[in-house]
Structures are given as C-alpha cells and as structure tokens.
mmCIF file of C-alpha atoms in Angstrom:
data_model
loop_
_atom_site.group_PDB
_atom_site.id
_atom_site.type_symbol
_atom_site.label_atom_id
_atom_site.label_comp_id
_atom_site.label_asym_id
_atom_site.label_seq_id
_atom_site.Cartn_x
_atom_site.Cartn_y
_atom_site.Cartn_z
ATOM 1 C CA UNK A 285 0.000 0.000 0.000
ATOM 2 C CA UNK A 286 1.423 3.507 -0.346
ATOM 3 C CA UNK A 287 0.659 7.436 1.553
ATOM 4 C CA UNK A 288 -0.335 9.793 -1.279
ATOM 5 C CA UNK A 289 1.276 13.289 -0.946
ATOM 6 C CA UNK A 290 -0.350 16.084 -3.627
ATOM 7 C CA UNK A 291 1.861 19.409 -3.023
ATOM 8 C CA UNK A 292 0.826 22.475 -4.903
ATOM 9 C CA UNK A 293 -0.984 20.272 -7.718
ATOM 10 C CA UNK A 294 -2.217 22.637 -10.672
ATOM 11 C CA UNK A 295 -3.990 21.882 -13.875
ATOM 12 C CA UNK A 296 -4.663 24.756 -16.759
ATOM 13 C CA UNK A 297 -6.363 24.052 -19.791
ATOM 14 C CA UNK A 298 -6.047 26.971 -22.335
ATOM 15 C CA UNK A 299 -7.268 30.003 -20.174
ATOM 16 C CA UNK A 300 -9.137 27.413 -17.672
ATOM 17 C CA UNK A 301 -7.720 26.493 -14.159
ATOM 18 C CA UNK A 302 -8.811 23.269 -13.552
ATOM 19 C CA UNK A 303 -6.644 22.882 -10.651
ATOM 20 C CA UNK A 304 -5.699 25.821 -8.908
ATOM 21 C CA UNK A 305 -2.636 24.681 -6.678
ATOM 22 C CA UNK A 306 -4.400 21.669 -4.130
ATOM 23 C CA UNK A 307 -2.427 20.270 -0.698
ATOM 24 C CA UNK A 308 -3.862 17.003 -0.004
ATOM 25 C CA UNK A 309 -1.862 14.367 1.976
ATOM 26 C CA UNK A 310 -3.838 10.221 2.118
ATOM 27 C CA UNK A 311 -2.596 7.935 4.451
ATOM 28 C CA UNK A 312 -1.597 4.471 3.944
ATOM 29 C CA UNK A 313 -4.524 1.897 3.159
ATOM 30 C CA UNK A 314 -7.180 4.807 3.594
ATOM 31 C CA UNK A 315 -10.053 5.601 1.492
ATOM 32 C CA UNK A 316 -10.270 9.404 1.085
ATOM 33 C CA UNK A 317 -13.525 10.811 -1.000
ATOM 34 C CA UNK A 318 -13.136 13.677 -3.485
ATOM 35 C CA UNK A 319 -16.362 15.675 -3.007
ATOM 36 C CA UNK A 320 -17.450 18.507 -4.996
ATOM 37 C CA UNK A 321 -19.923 19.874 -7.580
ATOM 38 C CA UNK A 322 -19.803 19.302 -11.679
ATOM 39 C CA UNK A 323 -16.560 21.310 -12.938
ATOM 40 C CA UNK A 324 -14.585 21.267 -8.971
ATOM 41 C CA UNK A 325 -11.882 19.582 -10.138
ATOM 42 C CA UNK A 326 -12.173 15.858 -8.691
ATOM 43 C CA UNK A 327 -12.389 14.172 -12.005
ATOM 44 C CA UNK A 328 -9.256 16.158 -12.983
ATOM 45 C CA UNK A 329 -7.214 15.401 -9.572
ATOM 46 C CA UNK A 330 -8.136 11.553 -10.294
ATOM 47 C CA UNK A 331 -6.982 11.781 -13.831
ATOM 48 C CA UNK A 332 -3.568 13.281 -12.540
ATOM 49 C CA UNK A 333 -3.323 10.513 -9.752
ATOM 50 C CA UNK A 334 -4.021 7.786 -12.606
ATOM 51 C CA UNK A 335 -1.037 9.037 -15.164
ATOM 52 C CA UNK A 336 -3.271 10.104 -17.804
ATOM 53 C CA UNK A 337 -2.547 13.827 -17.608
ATOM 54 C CA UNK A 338 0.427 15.736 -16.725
ATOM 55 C CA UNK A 339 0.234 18.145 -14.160
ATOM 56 C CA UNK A 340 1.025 21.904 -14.917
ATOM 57 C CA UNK A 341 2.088 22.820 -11.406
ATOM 58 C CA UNK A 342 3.206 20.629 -8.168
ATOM 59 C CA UNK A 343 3.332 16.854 -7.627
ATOM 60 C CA UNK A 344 2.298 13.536 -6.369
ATOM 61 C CA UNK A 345 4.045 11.216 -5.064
ATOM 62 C CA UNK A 346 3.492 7.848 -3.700
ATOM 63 C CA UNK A 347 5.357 6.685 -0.489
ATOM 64 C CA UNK A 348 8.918 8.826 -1.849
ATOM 65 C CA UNK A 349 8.379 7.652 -5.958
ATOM 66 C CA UNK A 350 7.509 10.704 -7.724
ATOM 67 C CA UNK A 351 4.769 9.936 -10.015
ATOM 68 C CA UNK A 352 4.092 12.858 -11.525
ATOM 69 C CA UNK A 353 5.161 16.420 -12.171
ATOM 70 C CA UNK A 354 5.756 18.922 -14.925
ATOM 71 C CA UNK A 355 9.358 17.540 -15.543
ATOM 72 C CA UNK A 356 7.413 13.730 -16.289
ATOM 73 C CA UNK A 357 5.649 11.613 -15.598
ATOM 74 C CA UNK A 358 5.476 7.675 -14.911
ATOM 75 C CA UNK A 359 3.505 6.026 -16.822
ATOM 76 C CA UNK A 360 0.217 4.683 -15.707
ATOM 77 C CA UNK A 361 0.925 0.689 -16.167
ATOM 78 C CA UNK A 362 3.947 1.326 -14.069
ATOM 79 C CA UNK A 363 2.199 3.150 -10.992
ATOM 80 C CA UNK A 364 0.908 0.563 -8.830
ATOM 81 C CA UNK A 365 -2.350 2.015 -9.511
ATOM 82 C CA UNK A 366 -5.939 0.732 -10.393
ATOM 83 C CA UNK A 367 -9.025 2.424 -11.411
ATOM 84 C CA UNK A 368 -12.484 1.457 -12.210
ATOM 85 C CA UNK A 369 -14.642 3.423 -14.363
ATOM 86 C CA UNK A 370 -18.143 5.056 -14.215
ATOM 87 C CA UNK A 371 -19.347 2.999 -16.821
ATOM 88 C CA UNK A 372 -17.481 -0.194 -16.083
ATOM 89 C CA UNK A 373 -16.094 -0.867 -19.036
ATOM 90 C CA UNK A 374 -16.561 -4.497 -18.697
ATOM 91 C CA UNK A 375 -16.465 -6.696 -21.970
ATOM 92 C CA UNK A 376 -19.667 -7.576 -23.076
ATOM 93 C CA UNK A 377 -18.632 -10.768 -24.886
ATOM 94 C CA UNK A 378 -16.161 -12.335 -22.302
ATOM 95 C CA UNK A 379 -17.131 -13.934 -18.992
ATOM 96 C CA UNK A 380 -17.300 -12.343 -15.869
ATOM 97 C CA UNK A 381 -13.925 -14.688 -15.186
ATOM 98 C CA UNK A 382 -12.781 -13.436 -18.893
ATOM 99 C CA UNK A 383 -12.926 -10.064 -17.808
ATOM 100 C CA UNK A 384 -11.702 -9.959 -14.693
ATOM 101 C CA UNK A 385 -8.542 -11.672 -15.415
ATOM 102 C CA UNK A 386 -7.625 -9.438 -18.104
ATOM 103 C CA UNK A 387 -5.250 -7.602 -16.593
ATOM 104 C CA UNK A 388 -3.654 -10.564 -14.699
ATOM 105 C CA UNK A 389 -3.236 -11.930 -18.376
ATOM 106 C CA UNK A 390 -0.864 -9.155 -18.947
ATOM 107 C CA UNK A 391 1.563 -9.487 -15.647
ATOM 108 C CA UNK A 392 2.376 -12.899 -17.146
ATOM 109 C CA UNK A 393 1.917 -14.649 -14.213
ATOM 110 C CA UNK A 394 2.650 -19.012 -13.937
ATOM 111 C CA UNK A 395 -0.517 -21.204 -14.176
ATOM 112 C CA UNK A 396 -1.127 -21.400 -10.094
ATOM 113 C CA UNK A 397 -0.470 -17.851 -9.263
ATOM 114 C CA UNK A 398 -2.999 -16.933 -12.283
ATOM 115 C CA UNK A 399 -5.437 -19.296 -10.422
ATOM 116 C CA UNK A 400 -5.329 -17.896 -7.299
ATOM 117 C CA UNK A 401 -5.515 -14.220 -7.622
ATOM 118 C CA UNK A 402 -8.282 -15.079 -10.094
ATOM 119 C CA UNK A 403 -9.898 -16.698 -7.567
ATOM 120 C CA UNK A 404 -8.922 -14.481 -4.822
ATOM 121 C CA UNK A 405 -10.607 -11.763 -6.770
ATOM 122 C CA UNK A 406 -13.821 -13.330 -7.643
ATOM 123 C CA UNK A 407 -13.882 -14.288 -4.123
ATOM 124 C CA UNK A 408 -13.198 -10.737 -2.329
ATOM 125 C CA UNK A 409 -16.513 -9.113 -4.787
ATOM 126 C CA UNK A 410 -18.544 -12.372 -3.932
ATOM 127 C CA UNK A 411 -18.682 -13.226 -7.647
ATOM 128 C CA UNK A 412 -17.508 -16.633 -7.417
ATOM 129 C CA UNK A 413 -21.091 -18.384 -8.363
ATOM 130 C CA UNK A 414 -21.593 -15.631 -11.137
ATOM 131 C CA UNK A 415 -17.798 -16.521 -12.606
ATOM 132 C CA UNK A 416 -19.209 -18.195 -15.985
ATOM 133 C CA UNK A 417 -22.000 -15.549 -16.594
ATOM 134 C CA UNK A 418 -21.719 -12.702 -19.280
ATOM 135 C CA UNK A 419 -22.107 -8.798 -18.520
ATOM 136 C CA UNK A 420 -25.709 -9.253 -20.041
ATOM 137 C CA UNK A 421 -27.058 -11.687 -17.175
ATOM 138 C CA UNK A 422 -25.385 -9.436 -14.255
ATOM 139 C CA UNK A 423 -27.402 -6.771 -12.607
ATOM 140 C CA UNK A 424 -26.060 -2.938 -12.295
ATOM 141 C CA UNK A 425 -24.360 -3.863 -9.399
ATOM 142 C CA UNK A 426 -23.083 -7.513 -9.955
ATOM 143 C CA UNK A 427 -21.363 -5.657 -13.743
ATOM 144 C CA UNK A 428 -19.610 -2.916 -10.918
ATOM 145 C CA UNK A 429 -18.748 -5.983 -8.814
ATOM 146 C CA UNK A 430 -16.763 -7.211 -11.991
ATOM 147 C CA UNK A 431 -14.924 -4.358 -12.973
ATOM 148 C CA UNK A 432 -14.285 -3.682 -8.968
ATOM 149 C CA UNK A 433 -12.640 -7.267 -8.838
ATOM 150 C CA UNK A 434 -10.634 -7.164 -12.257
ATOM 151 C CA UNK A 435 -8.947 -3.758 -10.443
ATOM 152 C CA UNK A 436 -7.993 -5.724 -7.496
ATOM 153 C CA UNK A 437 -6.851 -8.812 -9.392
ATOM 154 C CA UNK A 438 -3.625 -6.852 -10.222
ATOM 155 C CA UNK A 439 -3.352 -6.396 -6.555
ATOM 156 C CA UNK A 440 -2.797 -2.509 -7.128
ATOM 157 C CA UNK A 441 -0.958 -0.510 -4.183
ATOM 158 C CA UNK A 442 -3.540 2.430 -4.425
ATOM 159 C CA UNK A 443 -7.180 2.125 -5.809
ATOM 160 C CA UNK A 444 -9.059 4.591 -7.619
ATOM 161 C CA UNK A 445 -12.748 4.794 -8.744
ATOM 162 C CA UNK A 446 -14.634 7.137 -10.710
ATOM 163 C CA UNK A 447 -18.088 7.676 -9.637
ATOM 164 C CA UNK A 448 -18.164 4.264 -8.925
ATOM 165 C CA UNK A 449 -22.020 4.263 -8.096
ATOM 166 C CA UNK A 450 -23.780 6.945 -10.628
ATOM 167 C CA UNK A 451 -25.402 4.133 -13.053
ATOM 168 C CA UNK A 452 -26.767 2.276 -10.219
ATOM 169 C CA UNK A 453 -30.680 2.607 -9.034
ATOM 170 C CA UNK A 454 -30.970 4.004 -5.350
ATOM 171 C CA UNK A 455 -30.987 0.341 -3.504
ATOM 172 C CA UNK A 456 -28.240 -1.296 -6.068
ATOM 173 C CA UNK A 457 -26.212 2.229 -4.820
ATOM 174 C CA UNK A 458 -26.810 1.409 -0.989
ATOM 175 C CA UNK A 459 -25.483 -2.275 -0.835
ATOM 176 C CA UNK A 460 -22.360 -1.096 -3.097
ATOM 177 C CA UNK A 461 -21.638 1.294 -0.407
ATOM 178 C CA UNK A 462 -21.706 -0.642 1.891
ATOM 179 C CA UNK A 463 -19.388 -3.214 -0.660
ATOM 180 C CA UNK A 464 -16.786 -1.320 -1.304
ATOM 181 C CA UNK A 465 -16.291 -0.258 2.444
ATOM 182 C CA UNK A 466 -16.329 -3.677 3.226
ATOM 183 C CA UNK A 467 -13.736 -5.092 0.666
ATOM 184 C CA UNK A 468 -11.393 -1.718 0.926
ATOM 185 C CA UNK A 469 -11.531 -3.243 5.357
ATOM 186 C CA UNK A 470 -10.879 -6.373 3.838
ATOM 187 C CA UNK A 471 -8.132 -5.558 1.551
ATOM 188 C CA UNK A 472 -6.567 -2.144 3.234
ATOM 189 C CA UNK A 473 -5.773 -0.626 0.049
ATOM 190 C CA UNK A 474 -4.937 3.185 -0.494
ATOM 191 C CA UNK A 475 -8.304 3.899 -2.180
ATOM 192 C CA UNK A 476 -9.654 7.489 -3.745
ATOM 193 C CA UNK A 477 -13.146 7.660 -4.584
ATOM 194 C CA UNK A 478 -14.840 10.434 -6.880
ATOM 195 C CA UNK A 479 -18.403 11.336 -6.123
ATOM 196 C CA UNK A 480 -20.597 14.463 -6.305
ATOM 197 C CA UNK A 481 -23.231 12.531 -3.665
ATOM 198 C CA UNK A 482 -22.336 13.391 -0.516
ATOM 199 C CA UNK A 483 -24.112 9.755 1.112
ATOM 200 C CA UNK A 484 -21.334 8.102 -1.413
ATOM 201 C CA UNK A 485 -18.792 10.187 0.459
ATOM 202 C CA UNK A 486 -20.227 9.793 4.353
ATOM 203 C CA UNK A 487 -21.273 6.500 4.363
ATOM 204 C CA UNK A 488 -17.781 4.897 2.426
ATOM 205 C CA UNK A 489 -14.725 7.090 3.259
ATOM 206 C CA UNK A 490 -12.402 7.889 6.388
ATOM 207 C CA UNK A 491 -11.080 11.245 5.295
ATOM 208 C CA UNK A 492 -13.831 13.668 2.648
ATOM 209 C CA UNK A 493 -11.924 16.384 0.589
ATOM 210 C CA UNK A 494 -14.695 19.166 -0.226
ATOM 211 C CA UNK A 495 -13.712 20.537 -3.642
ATOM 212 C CA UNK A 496 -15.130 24.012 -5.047
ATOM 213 C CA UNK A 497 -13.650 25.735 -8.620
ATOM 214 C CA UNK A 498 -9.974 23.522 -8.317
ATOM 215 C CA UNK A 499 -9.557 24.782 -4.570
ATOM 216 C CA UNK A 500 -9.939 22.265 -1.376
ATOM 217 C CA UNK A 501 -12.350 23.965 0.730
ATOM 218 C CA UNK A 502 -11.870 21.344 3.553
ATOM 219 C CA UNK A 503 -10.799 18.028 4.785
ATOM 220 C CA UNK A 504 -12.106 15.917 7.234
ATOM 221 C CA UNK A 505 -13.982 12.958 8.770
ATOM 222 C CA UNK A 506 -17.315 12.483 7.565
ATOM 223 C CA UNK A 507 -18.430 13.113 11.554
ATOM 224 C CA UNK A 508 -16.296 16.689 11.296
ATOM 225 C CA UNK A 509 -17.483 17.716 8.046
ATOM 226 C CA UNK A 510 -21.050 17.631 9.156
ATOM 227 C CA UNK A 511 -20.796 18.958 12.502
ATOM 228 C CA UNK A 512 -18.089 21.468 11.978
ATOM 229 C CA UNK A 513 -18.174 23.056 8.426
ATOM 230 C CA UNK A 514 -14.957 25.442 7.458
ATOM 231 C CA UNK A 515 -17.301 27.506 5.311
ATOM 232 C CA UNK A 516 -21.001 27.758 4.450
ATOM 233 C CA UNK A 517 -20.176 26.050 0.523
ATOM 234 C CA UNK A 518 -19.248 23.227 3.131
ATOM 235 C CA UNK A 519 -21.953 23.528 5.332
ATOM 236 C CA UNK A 520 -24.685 23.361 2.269
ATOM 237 C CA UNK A 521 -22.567 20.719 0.419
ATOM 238 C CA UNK A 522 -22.344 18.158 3.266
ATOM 239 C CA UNK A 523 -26.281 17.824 4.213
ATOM 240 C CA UNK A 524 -28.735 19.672 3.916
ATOM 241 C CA UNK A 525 -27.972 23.387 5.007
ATOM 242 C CA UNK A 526 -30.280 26.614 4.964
ATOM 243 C CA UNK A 527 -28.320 30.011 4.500
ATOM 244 C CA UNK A 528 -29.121 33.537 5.641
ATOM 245 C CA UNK A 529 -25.676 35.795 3.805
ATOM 246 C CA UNK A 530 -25.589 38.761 5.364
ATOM 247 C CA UNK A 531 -22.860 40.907 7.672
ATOM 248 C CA UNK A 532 -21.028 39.775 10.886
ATOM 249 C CA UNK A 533 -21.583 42.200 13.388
ATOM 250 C CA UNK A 534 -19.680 40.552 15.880
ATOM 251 C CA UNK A 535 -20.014 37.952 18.933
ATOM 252 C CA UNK A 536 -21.966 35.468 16.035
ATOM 253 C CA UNK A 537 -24.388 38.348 15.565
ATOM 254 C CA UNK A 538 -24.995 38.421 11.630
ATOM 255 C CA UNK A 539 -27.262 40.828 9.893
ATOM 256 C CA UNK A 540 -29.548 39.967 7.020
ATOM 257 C CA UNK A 541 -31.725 42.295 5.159
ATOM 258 C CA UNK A 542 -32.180 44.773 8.411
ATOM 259 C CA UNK A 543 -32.913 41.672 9.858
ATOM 260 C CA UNK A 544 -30.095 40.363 12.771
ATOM 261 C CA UNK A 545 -29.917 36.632 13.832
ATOM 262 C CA UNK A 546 -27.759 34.881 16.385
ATOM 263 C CA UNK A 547 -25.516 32.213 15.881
ATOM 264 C CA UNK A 548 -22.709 29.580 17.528
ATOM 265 C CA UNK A 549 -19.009 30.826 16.151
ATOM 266 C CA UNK A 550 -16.731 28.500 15.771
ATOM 267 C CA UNK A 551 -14.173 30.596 13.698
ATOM 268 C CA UNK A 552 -12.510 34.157 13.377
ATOM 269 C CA UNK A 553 -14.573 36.465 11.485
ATOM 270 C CA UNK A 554 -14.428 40.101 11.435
ATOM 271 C CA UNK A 555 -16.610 42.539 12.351
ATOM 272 C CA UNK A 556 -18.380 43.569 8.939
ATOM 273 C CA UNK A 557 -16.936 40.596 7.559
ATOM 274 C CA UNK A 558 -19.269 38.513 4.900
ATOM 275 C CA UNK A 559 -21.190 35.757 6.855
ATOM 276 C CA UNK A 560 -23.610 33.118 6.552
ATOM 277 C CA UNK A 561 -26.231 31.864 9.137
ATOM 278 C CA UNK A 562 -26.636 28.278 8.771
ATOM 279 C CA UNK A 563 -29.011 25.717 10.281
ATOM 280 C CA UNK A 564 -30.401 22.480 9.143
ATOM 281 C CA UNK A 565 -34.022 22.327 7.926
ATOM 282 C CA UNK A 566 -34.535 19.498 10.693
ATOM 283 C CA UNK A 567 -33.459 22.194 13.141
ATOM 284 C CA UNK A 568 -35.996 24.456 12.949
ATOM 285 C CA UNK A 569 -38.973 25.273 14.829
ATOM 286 C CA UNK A 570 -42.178 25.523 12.759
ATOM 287 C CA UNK A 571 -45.738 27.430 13.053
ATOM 288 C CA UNK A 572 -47.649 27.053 16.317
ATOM 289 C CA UNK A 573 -44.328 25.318 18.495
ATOM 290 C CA UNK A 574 -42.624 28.352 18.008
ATOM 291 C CA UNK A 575 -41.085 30.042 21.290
ATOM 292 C CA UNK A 576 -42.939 33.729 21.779
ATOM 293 C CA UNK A 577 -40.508 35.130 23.604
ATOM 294 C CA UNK A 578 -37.319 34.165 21.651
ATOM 295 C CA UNK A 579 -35.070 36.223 19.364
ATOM 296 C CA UNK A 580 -34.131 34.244 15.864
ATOM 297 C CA UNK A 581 -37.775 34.757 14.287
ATOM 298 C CA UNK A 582 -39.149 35.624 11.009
ATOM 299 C CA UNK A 583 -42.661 35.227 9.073
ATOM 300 C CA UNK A 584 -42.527 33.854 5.673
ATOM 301 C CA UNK A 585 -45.212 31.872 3.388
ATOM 302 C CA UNK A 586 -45.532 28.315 2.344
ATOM 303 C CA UNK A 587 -44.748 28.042 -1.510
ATOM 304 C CA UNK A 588 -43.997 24.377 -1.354
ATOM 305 C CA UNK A 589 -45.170 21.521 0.499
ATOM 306 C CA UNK A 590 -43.667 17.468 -0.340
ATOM 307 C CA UNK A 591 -45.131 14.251 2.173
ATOM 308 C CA UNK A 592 -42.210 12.519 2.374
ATOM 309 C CA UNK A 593 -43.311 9.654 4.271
ATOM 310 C CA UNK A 594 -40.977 10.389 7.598
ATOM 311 C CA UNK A 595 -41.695 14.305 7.406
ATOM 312 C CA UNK A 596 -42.759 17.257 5.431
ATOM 313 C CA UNK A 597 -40.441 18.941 2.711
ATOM 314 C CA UNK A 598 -41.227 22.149 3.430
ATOM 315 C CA UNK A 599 -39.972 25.416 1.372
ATOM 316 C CA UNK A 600 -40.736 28.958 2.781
ATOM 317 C CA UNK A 601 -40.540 32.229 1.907
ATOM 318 C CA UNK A 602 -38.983 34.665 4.454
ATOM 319 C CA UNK A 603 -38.630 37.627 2.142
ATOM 320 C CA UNK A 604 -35.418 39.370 0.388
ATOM 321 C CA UNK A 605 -35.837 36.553 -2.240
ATOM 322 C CA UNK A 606 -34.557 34.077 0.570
ATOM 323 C CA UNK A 607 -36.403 30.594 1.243
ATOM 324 C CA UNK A 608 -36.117 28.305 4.092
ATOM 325 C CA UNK A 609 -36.574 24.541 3.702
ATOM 326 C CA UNK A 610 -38.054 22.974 7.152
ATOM 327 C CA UNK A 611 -38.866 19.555 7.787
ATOM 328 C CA UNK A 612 -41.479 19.384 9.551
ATOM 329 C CA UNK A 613 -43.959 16.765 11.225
ATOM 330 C CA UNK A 614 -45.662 14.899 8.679
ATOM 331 C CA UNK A 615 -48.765 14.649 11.175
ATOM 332 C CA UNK A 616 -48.850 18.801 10.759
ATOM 333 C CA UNK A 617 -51.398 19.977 8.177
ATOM 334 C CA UNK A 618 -49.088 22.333 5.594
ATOM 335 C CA UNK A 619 -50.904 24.524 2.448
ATOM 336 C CA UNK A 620 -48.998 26.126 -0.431
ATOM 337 C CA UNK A 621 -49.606 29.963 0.529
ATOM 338 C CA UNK A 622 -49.878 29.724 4.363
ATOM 339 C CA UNK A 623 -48.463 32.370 6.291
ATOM 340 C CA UNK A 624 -46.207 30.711 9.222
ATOM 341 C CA UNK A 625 -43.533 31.447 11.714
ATOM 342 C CA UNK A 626 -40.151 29.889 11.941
ATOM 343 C CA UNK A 627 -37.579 30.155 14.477
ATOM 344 C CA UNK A 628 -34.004 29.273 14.378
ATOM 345 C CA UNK A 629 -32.830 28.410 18.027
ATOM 346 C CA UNK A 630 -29.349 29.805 18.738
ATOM 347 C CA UNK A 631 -27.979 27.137 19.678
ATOM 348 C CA UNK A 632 -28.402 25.071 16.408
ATOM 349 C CA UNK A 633 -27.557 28.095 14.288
ATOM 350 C CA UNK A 634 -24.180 28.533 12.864
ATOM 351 C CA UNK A 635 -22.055 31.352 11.791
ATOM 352 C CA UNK A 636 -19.555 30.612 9.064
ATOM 353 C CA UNK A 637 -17.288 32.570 6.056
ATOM 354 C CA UNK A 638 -19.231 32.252 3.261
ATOM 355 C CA UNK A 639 -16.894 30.883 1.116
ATOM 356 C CA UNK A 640 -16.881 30.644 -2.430
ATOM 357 C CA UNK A 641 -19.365 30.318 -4.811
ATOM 358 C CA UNK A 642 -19.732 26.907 -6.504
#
C-alpha cells in the first residue's frame, strides 16, 4: 500500500484552471472521497493521480516515488495504480472470469499464481457463483462488482474509482456502499473515490476532501465535516444546510436584510466581515411550536409543500428573495400559501465565512 502526498498540484487548460494549486496528503490503506460539484476539479485530480494527464504545477508522489510532475511523468501501467470506471467498461462478450482476469493476463503470471488471484478476486466481490456468466445476465451492481474485482486482481498498491455508483438505481447504490467499504476493510488498500453525492462520500470514506472551482475547501472525517463546516459552501454541500448571507456584526451576531440573527461561532470572522447563518431544515422550529418570547424569528409563506413519508419537505418564503426549507412533522397539516412562523434556536444556528461560490 502507499501514503499519497499532492503538493501544490495545478492543472490549466487553455485560459481554464482546472486545478488551482491543491495540498492534499492520504494515508496508507485509507479511502479518502473527493467531493465537490460538476466542474470542482475531482475528475481532474483523479486523472492526474491515474497518469493520464500531466500536471502543470506541483506533484504527487506515492510513499517517496515521484509519479508525476511537470518535468514527467510515470507512466500509468507502471504506478501501482488501479481504477475502475463510471461505466465499467466491462467486456460484453467475455465472462465475468474473462474479464476480470484481463489484466492478470498481462503481468504474465505461472498457471497457479494466475489461479489464485483469479480466484482471490472473484472471491473478495462475492462473484464466485456468477464466474461463468456474461455482462448481459449481471445486474447494475453484480457488472460494478466485476470491474471492482478485475482492479484488485492486479493487486494494485492504491485504488481509484470514478463515480463508482452513478449508473446504479438508489438500492443497487446502498449495498455497493456498503461493498466497497467492506472489501477496501478487507483488503486495506490506499483507495480514492470520486463522487458528487455526498451519502457516497459519508457513508464509504475515512477522510472527505470538499472541492469548489480547483480549490480544497476542507478536509475531514465524515463526523467533522457535518458537525463542523470550514465555510457555508461546506456547510450546504455536506447535508442539507439553509443560509441567511448577510454581515457579521460581531459575537456570532450576523445581519440579514435589516434583519439580525444569532448564531454559535466556531471561527474568526471580522466585524463587517461577509457571513452566513446556517441551520439544518430538521433544526428548525415551525408554526404554532414556536417560542414567543425568543429572538431568531421571522414570518414567511408556504410556496412548497412534499409528504415525504418520515416528514414534510417544506420550502418557505422569508422575504429578500430568501427561502427556508423545514422539515417538519408529517402529522402537521401544511398549504402552499400559508403564512407561518419559523424560528431558528441559537444554539443550532451557525455562523460561518461564506466561502466561495460553486
């Protein structure tokens, strides 16, 4: 297995900064996330880790081999490195065995070795009953299961996969999850997963890197991510997260529209400083349970009520052309145009830098 160092890592394309100069350091046999929205640079930084693009700024290195800088490069069948596809890229008219001994095929390996990691493999993905079958008689998640063993086959010092779980249906995306965590316990190898689903990144990985426009906006465990954003493009990214932007006024005291709302501050933030109020819609207090004496209030209107089964999806206006999603009790009667009263107790409020815009 190998520790992953990035230093300084930039990527330009023509006029476009893919990757604008990232620090990330992996330990050895941990799975780290990339996190981030369409265009943050994740699929980039995994392209750079696999050897199929050459960085314009900074390095990686594996362990102390130098994998990749703007001097060179080495080359990706001489990394150490696996990665599976989005779209699995398994061979339609080979075997699920065909296909995942492909690449043990080209290490040359003697007749009982080949056997064994073969089996080893099929074993590890729970694909040992299926090993005769063809792509077409596999479900979503048995095909993912193939391409997932023929990258271990080669017994790889550092794993890589690409939105591993995009093409699946929501229960197919749950159990591989919960698959991949398993087999990465299993296995302990280095392992970098791409996703821009934030339950792909909690539920799977030890260590989430938030990406935003080539920049890391934070790294953490899943647990610290949630419960103690850097920023409020971390905050909304990792859950669910309402925003008041306003103006820090000082001691967590943030103004919005005229409007001033207290929050918990975890960080150093000027006075008159850009600020966001953040709080979770499961957080707030809704209509007639609303404290009358309490500071943190504002009227708004129901525009949009969802039964979700558990609790109400509720969106409401509070004015300034700001909403407020709430869920709320599904046993509470909600109509589209209601007037209602939320409040935002201080205590579950919090008061971040904004950050920048995704």
């Amino acid at each position: 297995m190998s520790r992953i160092r990035i230093q300084n890592l930039g990527k330009v394309y023509g006029q476009q900064a893919a990757l604008a100069g990232i620090d990330l350091n992996i330990a050895d046999g941990a799975l780290l996330a990339l996190l981030g929205p369409s265009g943050c640079g994740k699929s980039t930084t995994l392209q750079l880790l696999a050897g199929f693009e050459e960085p314009t700024s900074g390095e990686i290195w594996a362990d102390d081999q130098l994998l990749s800088s703007p001097r060179g490069i080495v080359s990706p069948e001489r990394r150490g490195v696996s990665l599976v596809f989005q779209n699995y890229a398994v061979w339609p008219h080979k075997t699920v065995a065909e296909n995942v001994a492909f690449g043990l095929k080209l290490q040359k390996l003697g007749t009982a070795e080949f056997k064994k990691r073969l089996d080893e493999a099929l074993g590890t993905v729970q694909l040992t009953a299926l090993r005769d079958r063809y792509p077409a008689e596999l479900s979503g998640g048995q095909q993912q299961r193939v391409a997932l063993a023929r990258a271990l086959a080669v017994r790889p010092r550092i794993l890589l996969l690409d939105e591993p779980l995009s093409n699946l249906d929501a229960n197919l995306r749950e159990e591989m999850r919960f698959e991949i965590r398993r087999v990465h316990d299993m296995l302990g190898i280095t392992t970098v997963l791409v996703t821009h689903d934030q339950a792909d990144a909690l539920s799977t990985a030890d260590q989430v890197a938030v990406m935003n426009r080539g920049r890391i906006e934070q790294v953490g465990s899943p647990q610290d991510l949630f419960a103690r954003p850097a920023n409020a493009f971390v905050a909304k990214f990792i859950g669910s997260n309402n925003e008041l932007r306003g103006v820090h006024l000082g001691g967590g005291c943030v103004r919005v529209e005229g409007r001033e709302f207290r929050g918990h501050l975890d960080h150093v933030l000027d006075v008159g400083a850009p600020a966001s109020l953040c709080i979770r819609p499961s957080r707030i207090t809704f209509g007639a349970t609303v404290p009358a004496d309490e500071g943190n209030r504002v009227q708004g209107r129901v525009v949009r009520a969802s039964y979700l089964g558990e609790y109400s999806d509720v969106l409401v206006d509070v004015g300034a052309q700001q909403t407020m999603r709430v869920n709320v009790d599904p046993r509470i009667a909600v109509a589209v145009g209601e007037e209602v009263t939320l409040h935002f107790p201080v205590e579950q409020c919090q008061v971040l830098p904004v950050g920048a815009a995704a």
